[in-house]
mmCIF file with all atom_site columns, C-alpha atoms in Angstrom:
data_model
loop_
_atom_site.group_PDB
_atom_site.id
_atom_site.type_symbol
_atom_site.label_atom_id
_atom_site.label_alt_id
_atom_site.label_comp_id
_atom_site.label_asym_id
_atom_site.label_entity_id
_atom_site.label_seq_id
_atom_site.pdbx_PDB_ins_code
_atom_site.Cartn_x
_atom_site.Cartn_y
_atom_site.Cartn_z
_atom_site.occupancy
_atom_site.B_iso_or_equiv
_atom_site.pdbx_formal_charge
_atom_site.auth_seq_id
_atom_site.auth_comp_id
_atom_site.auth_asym_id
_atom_site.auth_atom_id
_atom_site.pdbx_PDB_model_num
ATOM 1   C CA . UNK A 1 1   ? 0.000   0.000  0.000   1.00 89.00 ? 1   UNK A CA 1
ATOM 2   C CA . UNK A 1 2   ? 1.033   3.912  -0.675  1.00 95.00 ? 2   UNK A CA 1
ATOM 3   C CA . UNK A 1 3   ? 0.695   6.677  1.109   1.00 96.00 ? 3   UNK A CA 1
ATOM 4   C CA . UNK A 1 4   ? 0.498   10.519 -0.122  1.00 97.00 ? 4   UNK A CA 1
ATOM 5   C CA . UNK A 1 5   ? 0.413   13.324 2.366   1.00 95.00 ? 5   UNK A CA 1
ATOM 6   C CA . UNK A 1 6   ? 0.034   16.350 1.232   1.00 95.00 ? 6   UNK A CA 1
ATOM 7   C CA . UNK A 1 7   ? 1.493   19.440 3.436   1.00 95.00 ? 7   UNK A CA 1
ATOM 8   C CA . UNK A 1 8   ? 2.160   23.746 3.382   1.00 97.00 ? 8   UNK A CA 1
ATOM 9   C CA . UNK A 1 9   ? -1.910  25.026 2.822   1.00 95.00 ? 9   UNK A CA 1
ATOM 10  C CA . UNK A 1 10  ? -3.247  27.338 4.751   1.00 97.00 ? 10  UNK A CA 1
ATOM 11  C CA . UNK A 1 11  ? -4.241  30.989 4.274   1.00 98.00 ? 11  UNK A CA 1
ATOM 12  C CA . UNK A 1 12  ? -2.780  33.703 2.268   1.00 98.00 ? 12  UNK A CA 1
ATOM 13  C CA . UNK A 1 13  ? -3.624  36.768 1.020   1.00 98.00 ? 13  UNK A CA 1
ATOM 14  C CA . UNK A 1 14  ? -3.900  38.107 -2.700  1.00 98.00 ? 14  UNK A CA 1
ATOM 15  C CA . UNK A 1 15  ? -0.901  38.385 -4.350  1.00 98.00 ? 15  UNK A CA 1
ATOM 16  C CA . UNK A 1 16  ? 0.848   36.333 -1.728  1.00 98.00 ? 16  UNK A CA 1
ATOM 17  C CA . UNK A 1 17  ? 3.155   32.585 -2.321  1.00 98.00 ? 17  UNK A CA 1
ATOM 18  C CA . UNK A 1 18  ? 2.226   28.980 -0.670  1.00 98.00 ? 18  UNK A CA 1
ATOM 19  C CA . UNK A 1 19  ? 4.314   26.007 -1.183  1.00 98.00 ? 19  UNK A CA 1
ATOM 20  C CA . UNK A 1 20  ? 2.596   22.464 -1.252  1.00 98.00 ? 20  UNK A CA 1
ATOM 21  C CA . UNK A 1 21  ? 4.770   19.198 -0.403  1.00 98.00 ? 21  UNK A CA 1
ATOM 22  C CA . UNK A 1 22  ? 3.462   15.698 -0.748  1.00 98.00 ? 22  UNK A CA 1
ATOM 23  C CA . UNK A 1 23  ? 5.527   12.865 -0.108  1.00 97.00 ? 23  UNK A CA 1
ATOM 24  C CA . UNK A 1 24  ? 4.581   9.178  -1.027  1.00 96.00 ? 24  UNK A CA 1
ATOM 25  C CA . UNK A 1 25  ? 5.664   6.435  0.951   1.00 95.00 ? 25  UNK A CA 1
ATOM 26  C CA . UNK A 1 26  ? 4.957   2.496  1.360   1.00 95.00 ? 26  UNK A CA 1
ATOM 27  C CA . UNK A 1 27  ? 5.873   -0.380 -1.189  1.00 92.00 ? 27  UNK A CA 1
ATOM 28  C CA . UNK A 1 28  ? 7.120   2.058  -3.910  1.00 92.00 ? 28  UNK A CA 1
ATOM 29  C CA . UNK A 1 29  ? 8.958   0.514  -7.004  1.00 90.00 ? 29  UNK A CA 1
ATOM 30  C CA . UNK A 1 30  ? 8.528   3.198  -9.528  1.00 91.00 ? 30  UNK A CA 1
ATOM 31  C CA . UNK A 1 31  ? 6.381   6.329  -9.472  1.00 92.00 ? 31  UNK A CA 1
ATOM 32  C CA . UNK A 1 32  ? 5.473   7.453  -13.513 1.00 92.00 ? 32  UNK A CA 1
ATOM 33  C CA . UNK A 1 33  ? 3.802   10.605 -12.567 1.00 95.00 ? 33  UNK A CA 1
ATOM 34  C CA . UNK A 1 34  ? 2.787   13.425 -9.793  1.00 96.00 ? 34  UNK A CA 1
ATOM 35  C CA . UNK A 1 35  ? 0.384   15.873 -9.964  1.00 97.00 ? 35  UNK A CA 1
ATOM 36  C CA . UNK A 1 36  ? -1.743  18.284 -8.032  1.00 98.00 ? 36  UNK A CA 1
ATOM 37  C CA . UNK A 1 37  ? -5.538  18.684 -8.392  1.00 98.00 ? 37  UNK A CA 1
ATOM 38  C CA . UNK A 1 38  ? -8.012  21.050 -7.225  1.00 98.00 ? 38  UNK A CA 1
ATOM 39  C CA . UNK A 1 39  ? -11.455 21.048 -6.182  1.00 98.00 ? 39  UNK A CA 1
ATOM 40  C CA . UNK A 1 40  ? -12.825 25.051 -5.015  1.00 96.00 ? 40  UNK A CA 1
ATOM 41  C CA . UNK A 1 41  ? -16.011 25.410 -3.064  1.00 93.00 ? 41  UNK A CA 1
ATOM 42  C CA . UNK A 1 42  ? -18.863 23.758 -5.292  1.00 95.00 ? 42  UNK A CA 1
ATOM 43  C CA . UNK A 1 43  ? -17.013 22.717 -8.123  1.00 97.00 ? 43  UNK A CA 1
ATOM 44  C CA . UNK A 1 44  ? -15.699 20.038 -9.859  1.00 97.00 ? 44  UNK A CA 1
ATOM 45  C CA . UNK A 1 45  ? -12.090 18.533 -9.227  1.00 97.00 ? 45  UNK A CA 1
ATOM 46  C CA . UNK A 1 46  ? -9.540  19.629 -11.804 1.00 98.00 ? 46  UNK A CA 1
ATOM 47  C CA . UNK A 1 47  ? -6.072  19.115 -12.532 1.00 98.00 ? 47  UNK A CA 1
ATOM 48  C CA . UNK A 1 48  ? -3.543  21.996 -12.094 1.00 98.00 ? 48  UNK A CA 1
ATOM 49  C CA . UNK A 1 49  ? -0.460  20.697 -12.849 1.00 98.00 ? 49  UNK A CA 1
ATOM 50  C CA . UNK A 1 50  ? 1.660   17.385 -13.451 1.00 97.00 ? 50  UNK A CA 1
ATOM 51  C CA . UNK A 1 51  ? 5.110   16.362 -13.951 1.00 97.00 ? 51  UNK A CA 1
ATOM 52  C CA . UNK A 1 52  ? 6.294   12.630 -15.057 1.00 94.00 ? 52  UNK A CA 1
ATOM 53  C CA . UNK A 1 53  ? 9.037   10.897 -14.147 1.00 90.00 ? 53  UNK A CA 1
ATOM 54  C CA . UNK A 1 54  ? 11.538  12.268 -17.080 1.00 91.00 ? 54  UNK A CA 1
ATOM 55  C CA . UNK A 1 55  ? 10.401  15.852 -15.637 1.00 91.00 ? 55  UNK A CA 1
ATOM 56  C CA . UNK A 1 56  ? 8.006   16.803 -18.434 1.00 95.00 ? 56  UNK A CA 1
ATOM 57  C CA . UNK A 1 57  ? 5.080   19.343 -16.774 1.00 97.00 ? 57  UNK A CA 1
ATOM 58  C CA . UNK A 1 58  ? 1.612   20.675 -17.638 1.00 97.00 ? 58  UNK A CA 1
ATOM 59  C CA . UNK A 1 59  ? -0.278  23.402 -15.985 1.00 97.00 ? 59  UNK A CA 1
ATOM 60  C CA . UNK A 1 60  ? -3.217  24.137 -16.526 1.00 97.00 ? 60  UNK A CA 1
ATOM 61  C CA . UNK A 1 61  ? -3.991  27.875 -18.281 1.00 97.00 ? 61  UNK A CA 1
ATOM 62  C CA . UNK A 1 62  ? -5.420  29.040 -15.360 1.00 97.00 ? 62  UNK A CA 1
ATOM 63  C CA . UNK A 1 63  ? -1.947  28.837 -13.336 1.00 97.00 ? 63  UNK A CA 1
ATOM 64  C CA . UNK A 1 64  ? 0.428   28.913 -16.478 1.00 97.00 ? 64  UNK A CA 1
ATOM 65  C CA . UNK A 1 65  ? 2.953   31.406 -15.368 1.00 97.00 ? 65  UNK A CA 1
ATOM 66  C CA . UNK A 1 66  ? 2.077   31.771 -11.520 1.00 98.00 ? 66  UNK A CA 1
ATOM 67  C CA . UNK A 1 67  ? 2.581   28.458 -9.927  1.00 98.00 ? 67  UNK A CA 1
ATOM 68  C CA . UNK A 1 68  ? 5.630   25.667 -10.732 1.00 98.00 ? 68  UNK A CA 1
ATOM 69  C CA . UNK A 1 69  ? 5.837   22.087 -9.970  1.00 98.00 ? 69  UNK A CA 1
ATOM 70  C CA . UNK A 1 70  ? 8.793   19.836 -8.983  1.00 96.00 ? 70  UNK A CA 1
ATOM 71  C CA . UNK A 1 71  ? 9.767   16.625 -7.482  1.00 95.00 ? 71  UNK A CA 1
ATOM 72  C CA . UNK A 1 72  ? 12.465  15.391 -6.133  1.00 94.00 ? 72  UNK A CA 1
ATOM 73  C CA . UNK A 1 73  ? 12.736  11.582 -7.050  1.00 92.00 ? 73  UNK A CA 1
ATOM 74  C CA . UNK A 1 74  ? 14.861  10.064 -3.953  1.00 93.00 ? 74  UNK A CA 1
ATOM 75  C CA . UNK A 1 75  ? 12.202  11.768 -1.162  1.00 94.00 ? 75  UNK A CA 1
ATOM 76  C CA . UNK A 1 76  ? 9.204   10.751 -3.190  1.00 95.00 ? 76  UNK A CA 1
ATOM 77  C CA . UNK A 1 77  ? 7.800   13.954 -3.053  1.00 96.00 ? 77  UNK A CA 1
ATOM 78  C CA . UNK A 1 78  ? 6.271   16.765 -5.344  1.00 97.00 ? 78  UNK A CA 1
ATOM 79  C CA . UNK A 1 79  ? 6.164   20.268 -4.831  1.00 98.00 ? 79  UNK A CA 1
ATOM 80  C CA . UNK A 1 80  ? 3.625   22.749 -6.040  1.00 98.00 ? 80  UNK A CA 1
ATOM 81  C CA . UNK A 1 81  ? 5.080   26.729 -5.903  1.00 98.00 ? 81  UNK A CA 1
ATOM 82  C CA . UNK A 1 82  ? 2.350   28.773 -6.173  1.00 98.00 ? 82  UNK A CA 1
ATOM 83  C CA . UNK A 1 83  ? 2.762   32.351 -6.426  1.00 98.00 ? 83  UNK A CA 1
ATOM 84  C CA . UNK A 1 84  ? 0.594   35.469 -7.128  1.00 98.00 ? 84  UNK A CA 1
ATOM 85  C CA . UNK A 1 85  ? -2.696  33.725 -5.486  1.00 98.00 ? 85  UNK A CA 1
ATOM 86  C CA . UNK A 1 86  ? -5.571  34.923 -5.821  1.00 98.00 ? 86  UNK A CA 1
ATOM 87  C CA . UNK A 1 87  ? -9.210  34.135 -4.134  1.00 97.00 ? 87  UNK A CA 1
ATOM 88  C CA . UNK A 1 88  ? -9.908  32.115 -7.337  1.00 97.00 ? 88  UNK A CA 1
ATOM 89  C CA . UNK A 1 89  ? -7.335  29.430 -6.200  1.00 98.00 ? 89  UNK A CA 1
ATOM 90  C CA . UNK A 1 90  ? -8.912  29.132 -3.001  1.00 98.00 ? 90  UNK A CA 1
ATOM 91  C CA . UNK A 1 91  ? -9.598  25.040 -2.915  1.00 98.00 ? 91  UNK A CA 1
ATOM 92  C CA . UNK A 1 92  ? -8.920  21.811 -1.387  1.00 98.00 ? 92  UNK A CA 1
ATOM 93  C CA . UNK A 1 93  ? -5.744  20.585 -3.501  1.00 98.00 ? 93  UNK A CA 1
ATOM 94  C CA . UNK A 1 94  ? -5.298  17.287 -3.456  1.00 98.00 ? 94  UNK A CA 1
ATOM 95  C CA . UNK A 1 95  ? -1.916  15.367 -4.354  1.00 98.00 ? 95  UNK A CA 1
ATOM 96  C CA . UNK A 1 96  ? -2.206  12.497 -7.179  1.00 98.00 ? 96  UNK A CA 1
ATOM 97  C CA . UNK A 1 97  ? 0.519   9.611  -7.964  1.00 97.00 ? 97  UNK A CA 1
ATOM 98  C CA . UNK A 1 98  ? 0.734   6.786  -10.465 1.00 96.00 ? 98  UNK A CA 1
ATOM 99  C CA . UNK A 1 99  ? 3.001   4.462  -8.481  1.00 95.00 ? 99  UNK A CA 1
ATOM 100 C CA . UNK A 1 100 ? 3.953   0.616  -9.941  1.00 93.00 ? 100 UNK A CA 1
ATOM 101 C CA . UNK A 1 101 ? 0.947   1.499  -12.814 1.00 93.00 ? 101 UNK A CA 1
ATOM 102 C CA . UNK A 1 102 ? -1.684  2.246  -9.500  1.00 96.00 ? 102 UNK A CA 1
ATOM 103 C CA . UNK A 1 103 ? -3.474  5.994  -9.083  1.00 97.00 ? 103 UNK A CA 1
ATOM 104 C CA . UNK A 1 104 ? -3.481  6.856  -5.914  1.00 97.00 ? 104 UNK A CA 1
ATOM 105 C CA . UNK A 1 105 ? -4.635  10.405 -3.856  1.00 98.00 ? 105 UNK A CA 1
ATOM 106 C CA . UNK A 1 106 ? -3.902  12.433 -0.970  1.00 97.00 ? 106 UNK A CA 1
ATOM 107 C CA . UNK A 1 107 ? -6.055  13.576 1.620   1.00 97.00 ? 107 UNK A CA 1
ATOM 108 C CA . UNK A 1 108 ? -6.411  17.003 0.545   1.00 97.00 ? 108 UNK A CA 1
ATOM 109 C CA . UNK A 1 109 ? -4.677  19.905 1.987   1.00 97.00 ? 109 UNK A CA 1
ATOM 110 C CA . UNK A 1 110 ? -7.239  23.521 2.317   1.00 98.00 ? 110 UNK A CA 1
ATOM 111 C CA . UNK A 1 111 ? -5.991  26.481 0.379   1.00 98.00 ? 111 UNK A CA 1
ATOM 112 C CA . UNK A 1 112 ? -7.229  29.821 1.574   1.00 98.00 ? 112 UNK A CA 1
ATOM 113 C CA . UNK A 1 113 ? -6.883  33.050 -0.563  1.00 98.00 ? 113 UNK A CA 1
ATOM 114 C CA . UNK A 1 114 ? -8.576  36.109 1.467   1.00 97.00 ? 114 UNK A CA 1
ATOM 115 C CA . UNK A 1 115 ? -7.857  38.888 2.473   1.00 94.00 ? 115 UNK A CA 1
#
């Protein structure tokens, strides 16, 4: 079994910088991808960014340019910089990995953007 827990929400205010960690742990032989999702108040889950395991990314257009994602492959764990918030990125983000073929999800971590 594999674990994913997601860490660094919390509030911010417009115009301000969170980072978001989630590390993956248990029977790991290979993780293919990383990614961080979003689901705001009443709305559907979406994806905000990805990165595989040769270090390819997406964002999503709504983020292109404000937030970055990483990983660093020997801690199992993905980072999501996100800068220039705004209240529209307030959301539960939730961590996703593809480890040994097998999606799995974080808990969530609460993103606040208010001022």
């Amino acid at each position: 079994q594999v674990q994913l827990v997601e860490s660094g929400g919390g509030l911010v205010q417009p115009g301000g910088s969170l980072r978001l960690s989630c590390a993956a742990s248990g029977r790991i032989v290979s993780i293919n991808s990383m990614g961080w999702y979003r689901q705001p108040p009443g709305k559907k889950r979406e994806l905000v960014a990805r990165i595989t395991s040769d270090g390819s990314t997406y964002f999503a257009d709504s983020v292109e340019g404000r937030f970055t994602i990483s990983r660093d492959n020997a801690k199992n764990t993905v980072y999501l910089q996100m800068n220039s918030l705004q209240p529209e990125d307030t959301a539960v983000y939730y961590c996703k990995a593809v480890v040994d073929g097998i999606i799995y999800w974080g808990k969530g971590t609460l993103v606040t953007v208010s001022s």
